[in-house]
mmCIF file of C-alpha atoms in Angstrom:
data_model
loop_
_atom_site.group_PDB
_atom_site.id
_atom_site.type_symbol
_atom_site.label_atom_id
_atom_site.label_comp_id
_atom_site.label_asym_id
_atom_site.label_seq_id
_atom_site.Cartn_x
_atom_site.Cartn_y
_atom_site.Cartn_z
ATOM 1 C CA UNK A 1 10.124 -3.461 32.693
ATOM 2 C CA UNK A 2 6.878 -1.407 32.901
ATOM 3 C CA UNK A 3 5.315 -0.169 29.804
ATOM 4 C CA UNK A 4 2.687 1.922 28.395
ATOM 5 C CA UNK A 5 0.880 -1.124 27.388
ATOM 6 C CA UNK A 6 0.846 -2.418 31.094
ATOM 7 C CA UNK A 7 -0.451 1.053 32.501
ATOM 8 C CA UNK A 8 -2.923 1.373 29.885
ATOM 9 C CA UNK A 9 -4.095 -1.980 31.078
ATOM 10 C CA UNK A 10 -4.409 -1.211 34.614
ATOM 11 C CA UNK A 11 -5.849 1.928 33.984
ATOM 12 C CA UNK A 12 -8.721 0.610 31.565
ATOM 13 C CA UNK A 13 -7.863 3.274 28.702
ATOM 14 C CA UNK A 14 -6.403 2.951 25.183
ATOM 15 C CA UNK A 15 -2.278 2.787 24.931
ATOM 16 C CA UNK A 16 -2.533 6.057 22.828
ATOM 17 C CA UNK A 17 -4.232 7.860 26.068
ATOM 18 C CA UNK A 18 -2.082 6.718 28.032
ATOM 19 C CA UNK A 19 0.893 8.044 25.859
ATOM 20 C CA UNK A 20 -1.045 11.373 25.677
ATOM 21 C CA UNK A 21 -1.683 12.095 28.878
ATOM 22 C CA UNK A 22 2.083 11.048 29.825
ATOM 23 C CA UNK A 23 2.999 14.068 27.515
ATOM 24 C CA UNK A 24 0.329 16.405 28.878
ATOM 25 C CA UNK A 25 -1.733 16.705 25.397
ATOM 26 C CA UNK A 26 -4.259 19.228 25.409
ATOM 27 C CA UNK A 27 -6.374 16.476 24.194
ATOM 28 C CA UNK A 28 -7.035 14.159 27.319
ATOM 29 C CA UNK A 29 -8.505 15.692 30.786
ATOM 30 C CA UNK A 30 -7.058 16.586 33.571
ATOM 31 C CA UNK A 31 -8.865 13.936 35.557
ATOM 32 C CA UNK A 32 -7.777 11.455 33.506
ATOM 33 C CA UNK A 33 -4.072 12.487 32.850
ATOM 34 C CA UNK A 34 -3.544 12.813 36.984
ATOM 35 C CA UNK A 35 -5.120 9.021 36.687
ATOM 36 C CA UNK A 36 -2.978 8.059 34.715
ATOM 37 C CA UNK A 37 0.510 9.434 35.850
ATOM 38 C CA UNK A 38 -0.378 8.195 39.294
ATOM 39 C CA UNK A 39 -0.880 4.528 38.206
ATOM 40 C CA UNK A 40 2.475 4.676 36.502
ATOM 41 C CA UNK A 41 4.229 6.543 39.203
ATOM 42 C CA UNK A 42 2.506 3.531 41.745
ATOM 43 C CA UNK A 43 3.586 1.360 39.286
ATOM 44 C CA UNK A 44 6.837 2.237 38.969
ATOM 45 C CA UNK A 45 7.112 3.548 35.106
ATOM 46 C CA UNK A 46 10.756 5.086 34.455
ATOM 47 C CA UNK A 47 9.643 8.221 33.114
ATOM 48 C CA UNK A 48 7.719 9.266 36.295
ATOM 49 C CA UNK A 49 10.556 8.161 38.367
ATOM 50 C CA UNK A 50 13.303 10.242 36.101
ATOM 51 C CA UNK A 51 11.242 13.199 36.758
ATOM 52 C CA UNK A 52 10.615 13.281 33.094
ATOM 53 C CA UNK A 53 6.612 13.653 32.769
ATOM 54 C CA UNK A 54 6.396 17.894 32.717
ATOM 55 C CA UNK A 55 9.728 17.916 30.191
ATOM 56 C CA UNK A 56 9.462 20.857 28.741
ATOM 57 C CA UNK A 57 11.981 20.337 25.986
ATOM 58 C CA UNK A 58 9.621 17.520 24.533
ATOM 59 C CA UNK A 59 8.295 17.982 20.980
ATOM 60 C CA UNK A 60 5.792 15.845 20.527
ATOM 61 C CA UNK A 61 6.887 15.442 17.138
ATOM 62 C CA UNK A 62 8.688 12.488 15.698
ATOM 63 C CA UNK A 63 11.232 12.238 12.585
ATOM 64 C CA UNK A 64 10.746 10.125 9.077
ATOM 65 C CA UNK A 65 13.656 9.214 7.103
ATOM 66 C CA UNK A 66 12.236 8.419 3.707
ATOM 67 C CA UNK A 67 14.070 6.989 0.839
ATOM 68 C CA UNK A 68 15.203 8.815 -2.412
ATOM 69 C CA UNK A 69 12.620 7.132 -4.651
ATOM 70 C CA UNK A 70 9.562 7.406 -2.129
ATOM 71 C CA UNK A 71 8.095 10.243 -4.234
ATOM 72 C CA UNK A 72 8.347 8.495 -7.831
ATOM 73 C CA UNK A 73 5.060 6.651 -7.905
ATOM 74 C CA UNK A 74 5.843 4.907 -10.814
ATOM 75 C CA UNK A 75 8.199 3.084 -8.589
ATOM 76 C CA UNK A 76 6.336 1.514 -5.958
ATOM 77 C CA UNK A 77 2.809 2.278 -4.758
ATOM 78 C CA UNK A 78 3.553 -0.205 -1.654
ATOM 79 C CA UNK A 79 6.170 2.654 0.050
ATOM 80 C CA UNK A 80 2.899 5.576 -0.529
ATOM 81 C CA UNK A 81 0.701 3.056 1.314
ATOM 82 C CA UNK A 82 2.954 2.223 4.119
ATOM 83 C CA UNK A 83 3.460 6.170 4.779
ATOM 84 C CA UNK A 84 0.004 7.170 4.945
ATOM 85 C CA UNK A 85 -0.262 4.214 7.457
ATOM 86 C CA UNK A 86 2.867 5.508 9.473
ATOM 87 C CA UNK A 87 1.166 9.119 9.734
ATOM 88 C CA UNK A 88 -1.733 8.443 10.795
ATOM 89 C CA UNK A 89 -0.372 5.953 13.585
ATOM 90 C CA UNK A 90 2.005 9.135 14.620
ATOM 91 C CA UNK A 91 -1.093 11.202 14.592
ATOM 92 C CA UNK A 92 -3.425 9.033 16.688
ATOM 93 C CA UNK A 93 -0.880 8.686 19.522
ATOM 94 C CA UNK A 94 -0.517 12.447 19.818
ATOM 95 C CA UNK A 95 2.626 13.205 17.323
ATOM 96 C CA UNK A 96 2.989 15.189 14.739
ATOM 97 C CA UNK A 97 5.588 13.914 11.877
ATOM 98 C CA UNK A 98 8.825 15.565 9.938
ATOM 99 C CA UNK A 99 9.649 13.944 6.780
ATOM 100 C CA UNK A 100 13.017 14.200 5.316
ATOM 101 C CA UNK A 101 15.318 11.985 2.726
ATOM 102 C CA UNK A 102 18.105 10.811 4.422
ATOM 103 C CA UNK A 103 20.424 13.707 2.414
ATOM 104 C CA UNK A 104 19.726 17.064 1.400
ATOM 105 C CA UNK A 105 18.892 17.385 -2.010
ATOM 106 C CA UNK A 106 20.990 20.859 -2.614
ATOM 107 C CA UNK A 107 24.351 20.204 0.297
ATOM 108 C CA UNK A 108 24.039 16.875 -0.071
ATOM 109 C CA UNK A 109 24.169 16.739 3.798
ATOM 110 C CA UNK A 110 22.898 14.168 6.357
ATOM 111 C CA UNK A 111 18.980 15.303 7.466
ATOM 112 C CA UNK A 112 19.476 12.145 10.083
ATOM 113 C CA UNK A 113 22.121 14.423 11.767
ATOM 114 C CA UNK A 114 20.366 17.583 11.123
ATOM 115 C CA UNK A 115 17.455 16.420 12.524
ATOM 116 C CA UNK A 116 18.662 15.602 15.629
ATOM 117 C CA UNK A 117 21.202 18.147 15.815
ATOM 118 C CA UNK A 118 17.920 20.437 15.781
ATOM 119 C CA UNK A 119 15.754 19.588 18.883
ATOM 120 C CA UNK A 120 13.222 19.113 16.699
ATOM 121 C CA UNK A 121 12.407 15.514 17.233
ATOM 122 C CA UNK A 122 11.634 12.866 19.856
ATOM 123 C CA UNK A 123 12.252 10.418 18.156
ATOM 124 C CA UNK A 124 13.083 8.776 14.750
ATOM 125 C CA UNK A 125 11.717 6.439 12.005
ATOM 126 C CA UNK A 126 14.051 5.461 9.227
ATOM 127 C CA UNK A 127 12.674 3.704 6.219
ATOM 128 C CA UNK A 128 16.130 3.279 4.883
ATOM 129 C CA UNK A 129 19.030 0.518 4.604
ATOM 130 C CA UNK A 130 21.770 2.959 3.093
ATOM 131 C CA UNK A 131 22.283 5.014 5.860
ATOM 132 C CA UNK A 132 26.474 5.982 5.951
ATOM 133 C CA UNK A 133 28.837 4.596 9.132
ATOM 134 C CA UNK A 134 29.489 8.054 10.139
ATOM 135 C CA UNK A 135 25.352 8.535 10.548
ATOM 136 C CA UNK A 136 25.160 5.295 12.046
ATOM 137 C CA UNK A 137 27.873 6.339 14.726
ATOM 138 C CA UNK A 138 26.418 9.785 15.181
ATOM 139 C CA UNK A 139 22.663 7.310 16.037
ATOM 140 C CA UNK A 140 24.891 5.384 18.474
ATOM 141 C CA UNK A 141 27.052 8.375 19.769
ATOM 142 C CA UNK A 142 23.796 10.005 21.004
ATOM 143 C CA UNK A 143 21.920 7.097 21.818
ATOM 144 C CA UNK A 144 18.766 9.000 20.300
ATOM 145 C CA UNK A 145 15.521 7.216 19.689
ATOM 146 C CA UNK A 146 15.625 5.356 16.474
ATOM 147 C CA UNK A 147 13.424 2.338 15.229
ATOM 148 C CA UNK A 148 14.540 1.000 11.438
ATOM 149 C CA UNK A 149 11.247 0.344 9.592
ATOM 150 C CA UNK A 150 10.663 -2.393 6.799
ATOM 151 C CA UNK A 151 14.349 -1.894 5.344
ATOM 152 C CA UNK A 152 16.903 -3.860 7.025
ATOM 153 C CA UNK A 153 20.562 -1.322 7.626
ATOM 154 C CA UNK A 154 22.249 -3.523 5.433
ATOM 155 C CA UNK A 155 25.994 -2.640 6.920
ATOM 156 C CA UNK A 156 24.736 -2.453 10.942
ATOM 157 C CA UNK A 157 22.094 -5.333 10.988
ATOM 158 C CA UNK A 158 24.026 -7.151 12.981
ATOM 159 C CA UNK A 159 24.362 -3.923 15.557
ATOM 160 C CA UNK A 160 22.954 -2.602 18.654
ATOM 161 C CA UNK A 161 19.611 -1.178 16.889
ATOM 162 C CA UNK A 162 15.828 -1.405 16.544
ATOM 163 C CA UNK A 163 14.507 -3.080 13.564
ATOM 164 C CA UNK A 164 11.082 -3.820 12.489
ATOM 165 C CA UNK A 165 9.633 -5.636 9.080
ATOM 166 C CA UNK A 166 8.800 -8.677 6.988
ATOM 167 C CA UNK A 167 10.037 -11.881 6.672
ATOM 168 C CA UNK A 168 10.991 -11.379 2.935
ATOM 169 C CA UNK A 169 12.920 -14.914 2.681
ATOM 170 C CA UNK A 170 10.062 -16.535 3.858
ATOM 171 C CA UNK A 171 7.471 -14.484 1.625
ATOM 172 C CA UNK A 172 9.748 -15.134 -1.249
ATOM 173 C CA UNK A 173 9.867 -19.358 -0.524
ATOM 174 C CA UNK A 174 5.406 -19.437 0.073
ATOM 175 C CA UNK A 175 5.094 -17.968 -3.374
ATOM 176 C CA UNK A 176 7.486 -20.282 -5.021
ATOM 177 C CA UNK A 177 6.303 -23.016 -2.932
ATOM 178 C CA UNK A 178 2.411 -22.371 -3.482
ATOM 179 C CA UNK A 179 3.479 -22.511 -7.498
ATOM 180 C CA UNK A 180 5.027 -25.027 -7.162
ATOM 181 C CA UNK A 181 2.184 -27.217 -5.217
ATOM 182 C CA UNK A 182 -0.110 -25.851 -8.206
ATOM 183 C CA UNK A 183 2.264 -28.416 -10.274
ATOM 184 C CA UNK A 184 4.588 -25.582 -11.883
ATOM 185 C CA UNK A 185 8.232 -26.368 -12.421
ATOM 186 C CA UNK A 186 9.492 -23.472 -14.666
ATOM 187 C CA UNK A 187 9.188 -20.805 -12.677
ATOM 188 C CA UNK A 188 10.994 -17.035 -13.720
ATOM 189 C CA UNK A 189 11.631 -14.705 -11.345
ATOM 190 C CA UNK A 190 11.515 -10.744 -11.528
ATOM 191 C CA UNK A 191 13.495 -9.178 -9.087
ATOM 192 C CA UNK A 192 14.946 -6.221 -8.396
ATOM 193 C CA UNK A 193 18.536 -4.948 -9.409
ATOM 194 C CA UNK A 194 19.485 -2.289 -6.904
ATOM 195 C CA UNK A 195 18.095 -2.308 -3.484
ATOM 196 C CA UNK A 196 20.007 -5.304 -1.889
ATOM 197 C CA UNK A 197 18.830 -7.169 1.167
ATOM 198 C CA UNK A 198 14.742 -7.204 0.364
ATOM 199 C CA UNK A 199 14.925 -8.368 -2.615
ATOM 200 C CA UNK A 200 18.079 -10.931 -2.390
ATOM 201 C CA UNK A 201 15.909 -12.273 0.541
ATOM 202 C CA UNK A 202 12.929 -12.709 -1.594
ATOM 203 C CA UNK A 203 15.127 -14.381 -4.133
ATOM 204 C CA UNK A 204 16.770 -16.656 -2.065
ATOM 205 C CA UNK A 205 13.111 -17.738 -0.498
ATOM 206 C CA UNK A 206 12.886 -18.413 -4.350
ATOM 207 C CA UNK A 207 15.760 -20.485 -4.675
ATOM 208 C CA UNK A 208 15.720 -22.599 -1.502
ATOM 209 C CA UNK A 209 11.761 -23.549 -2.447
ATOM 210 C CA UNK A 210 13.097 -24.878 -5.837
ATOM 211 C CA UNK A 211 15.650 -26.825 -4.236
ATOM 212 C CA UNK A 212 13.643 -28.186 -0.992
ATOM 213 C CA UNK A 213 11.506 -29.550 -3.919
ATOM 214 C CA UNK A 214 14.066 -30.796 -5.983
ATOM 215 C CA UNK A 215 13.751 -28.453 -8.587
ATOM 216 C CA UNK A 216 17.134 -27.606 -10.545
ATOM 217 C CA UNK A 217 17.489 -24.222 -10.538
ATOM 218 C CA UNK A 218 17.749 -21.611 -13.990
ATOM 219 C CA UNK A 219 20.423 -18.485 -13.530
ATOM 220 C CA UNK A 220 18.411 -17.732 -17.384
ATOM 221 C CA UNK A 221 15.206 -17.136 -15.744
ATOM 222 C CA UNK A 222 15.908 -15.096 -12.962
ATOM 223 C CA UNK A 223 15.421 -11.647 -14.359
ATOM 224 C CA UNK A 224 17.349 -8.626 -12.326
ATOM 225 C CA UNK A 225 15.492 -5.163 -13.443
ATOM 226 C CA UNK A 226 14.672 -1.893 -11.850
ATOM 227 C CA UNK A 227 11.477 -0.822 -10.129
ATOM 228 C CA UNK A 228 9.464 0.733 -12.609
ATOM 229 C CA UNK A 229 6.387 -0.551 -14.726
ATOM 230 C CA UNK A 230 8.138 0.239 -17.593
ATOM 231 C CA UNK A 231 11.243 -1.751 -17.637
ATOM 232 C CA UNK A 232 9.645 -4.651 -16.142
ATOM 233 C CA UNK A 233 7.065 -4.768 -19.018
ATOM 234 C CA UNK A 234 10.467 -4.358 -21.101
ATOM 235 C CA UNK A 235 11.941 -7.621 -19.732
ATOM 236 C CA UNK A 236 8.807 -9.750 -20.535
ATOM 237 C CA UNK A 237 9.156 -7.919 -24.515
ATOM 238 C CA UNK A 238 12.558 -8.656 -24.852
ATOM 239 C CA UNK A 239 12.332 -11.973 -23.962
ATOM 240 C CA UNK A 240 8.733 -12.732 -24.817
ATOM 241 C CA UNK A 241 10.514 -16.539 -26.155
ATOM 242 C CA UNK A 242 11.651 -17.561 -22.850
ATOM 243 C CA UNK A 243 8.320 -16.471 -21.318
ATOM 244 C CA UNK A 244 6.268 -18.995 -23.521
ATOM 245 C CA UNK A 245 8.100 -21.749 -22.019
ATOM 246 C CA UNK A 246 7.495 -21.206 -18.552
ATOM 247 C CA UNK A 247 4.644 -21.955 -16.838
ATOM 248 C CA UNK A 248 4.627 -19.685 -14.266
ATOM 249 C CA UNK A 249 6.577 -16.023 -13.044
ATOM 250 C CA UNK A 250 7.027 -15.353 -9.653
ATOM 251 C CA UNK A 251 6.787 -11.384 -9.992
ATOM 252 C CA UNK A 252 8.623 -9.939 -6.016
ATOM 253 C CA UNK A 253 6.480 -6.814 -6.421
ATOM 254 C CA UNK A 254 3.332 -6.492 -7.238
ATOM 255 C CA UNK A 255 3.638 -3.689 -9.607
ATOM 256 C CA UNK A 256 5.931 -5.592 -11.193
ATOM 257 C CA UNK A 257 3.114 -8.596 -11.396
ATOM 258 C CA UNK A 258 0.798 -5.910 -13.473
ATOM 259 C CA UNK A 259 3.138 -5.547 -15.832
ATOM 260 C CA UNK A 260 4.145 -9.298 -16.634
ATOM 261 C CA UNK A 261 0.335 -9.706 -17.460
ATOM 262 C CA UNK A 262 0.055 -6.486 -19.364
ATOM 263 C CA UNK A 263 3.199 -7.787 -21.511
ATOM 264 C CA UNK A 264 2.361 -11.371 -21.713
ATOM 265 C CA UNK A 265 -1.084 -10.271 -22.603
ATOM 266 C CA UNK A 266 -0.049 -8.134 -24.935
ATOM 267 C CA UNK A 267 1.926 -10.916 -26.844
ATOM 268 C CA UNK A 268 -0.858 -13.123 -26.926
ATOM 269 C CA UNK A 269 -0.070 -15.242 -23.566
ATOM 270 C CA UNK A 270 -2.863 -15.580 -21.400
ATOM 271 C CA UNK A 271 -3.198 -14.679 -17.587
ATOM 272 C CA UNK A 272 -3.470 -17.428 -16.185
ATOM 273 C CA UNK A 273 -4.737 -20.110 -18.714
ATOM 274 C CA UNK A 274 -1.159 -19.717 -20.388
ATOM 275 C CA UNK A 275 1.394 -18.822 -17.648
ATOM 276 C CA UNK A 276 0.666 -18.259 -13.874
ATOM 277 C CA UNK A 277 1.347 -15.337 -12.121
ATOM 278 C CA UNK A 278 1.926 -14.296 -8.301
ATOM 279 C CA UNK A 279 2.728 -10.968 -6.692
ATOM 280 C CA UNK A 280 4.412 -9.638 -4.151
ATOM 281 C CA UNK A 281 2.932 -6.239 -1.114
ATOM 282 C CA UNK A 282 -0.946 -6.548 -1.904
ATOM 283 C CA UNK A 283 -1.006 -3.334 -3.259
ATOM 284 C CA UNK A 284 -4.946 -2.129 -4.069
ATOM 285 C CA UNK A 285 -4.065 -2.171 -7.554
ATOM 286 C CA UNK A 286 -4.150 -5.721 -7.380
ATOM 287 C CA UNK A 287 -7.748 -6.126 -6.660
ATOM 288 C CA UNK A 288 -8.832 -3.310 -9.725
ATOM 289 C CA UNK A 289 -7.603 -5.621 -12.903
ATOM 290 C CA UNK A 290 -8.584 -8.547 -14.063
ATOM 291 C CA UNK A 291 -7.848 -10.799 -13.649
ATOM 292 C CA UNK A 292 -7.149 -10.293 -9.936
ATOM 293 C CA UNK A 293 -3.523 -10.656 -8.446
ATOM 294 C CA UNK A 294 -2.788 -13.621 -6.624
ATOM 295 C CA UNK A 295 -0.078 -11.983 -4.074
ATOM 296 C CA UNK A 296 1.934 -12.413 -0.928
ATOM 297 C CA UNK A 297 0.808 -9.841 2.063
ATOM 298 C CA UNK A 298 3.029 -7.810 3.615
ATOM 299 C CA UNK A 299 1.969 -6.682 6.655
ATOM 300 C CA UNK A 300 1.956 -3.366 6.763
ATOM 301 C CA UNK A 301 -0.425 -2.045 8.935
ATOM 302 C CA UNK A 302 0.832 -4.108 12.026
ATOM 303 C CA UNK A 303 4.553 -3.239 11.563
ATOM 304 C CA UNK A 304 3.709 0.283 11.623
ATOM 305 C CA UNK A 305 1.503 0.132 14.671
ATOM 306 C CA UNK A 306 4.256 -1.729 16.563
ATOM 307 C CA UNK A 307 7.254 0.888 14.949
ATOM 308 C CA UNK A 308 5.430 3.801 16.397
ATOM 309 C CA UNK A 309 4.548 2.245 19.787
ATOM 310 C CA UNK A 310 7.996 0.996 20.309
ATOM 311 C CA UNK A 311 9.647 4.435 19.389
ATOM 312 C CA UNK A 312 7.097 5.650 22.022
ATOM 313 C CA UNK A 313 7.564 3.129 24.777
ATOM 314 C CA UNK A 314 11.843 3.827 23.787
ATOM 315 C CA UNK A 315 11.519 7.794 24.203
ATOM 316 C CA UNK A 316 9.526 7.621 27.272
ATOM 317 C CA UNK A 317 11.615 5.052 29.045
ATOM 318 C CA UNK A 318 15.153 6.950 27.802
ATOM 319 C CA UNK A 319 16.326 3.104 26.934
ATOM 320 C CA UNK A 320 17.080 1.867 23.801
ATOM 321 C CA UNK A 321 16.254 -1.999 23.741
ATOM 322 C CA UNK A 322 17.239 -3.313 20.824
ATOM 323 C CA UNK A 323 14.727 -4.744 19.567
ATOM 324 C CA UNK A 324 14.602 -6.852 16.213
ATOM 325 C CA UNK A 325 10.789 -7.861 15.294
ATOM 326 C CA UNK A 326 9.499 -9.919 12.527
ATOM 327 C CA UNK A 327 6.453 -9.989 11.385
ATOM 328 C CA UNK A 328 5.221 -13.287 8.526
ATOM 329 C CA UNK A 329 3.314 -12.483 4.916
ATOM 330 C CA UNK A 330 0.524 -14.537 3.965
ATOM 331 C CA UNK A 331 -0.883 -15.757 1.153
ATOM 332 C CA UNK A 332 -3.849 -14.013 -1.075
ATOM 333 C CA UNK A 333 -5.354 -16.283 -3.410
ATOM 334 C CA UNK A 334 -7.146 -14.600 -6.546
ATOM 335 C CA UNK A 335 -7.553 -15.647 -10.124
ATOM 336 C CA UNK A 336 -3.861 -15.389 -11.678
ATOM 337 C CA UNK A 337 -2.490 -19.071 -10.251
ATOM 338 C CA UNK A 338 -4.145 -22.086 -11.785
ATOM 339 C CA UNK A 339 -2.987 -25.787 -11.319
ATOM 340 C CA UNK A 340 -1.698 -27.189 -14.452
#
């Protein structure tokens, strides 16, 4: 199949012209846009054949189905990061962007169907793995545009969709795994209580190091809290006796990693002379405090990018491929994992 990608090639331009001039933007010449829809007409690009190119009905704009908890920053700074990077993307390939939660906050009514419904929107992004059947066979139904971002649809994974993120199991096992090849053994475990597939994934990278290493492993320090500074600096007061026997926490968000230090700190444990520490996202807060976060790196940046050119290369072509990309963490090593 043709794609933007392989006219952009041929032509010699950027893949965002090419997606510009394909939707008549204001932006991009006339010289170049007739260029560039004769290439992909010679080339044989679906949306020239389908007559599609001069669609009048086109918006231009594409929808954003944000979680509940996306404007609590308190939560998690990764989800703020990961937006401005998704709306800029949009921007630079000649979209503008709706947000919405995935229900109204007053009728309590699905903004996936509304949106849609509307004629408002090419296409959509859903950062979101609690969407409802009846919105996931109202998706299907109209075989609309739709690429899930970082969460995983925990009920219709294994479905006809478009999915792309992290590898969160593997993240989860090269933290334990780099810990544990800096000679820990007693490794805790903050993770989250609520939000299903990320964080079990994380966990069981967790688990499956220990055991690949022959490490037995302790239900008593694997810690199940909520997403918040707060309670995780909570978990580390409340059971500041268990803490001073491990030698290392394996913290699944970074956030999270700020405040095990802060606590331990705070109880006279030190960061990382006492207990190791590694994170999880690579937030920028991690490179403000000392002493800096040692952290797994999600990729954000790159699954974005390759969300919003997939949506594009889906809405252009009319077909819906299925796709299910994804993309490894790495490793960032700072100052808060010694060897012992």
């Amino acid at each position: 199949m043709i794609t933007i990608k392989d006219i952009a090639k041929v032509a010699g331009v950027s893949h965002s012209t090419v997606s510009r001039s394909l939707n008549d933007s204001n932006q991009i010449s006339e010289k170049t846009k007739n260029k560039i829809k004769k290439i992909a007409e010679e080339m044989g690009f679906e949306f020239n054949l389908n007559a599609r190119s001069l669609n009048t009905q086109k918006t231009n704009t594409l929808g954003i189905i944000v979680p509940e908890f996306f404007g609590d920053i308190r939560i998690e700074v990764f989800f703020g990061k990961m937006l401005g990077y998704l709306l800029r993307e949009i921007e630079k390939e000649g979209y503008t962007s709706r947000i919405e939660y995935a229900k109204n906050s007053l009728d309590k009514k699905s903004n996936i169907q509304k949106m849609i419904q509307s004629r408002r929107i090419d296409g959509l992004i859903i950062i979101h793995e609690n969407i409802l059947e009846d919105e996931f066979e109202f998706l299907s139904e109209k075989d609309f545009p739709v690429i899930f971002l970082h969460h995983k649809p925990e009920l219709f994974f294994d479905k006809n969709i478009n999915y792309i993120g992290t590898d969160n199991y593997k993240g989860g096992y090269m933290a334990t795994e780099y810990l544990i090849n800096k000679g820990h053994e007693k490794i805790a475990t903050l993770t989250w209580d609520c939000l299903g597939i990320e964080q079990a994934e994380r966990t069981n990278g967790y688990i499956a190091a220990l055991n690949s290493n022959g490490i037995k492993v302790n239900e008593k320090i694997i810690f199940k809290t909520d997403l918040s500074f707060e309670e995780n600096y909570n978990i580390i007061e409340k059971n500041i006796d268990i803490f001073k026997e491990v030698t290392a926490v394996f913290a699944q968000t970074d956030l999270s990693a700020l405040a095990v230090i802060e606590a331990l700190k705070n109880n006279g444990i030190s960061v990382p002379k006492d207990v190791s520490v590694i994170g999880y996202d690579d937030i920028e807060f991690g490179k403000f405090f000392k002493p800096y976060l040692t952290t797994i790196h999600q990729p954000i940046e790159e699954i974005v990018k390759e969300s919003v050119k997939t949506l594009i290369d889906i809405i252009m072509t009319k077909k819906n491929k299925s796709i299910k990309k994804v993309f490894e963490p790495y490793l960032v090593e700072r100052d808060t994992v010694i060897e012992i």
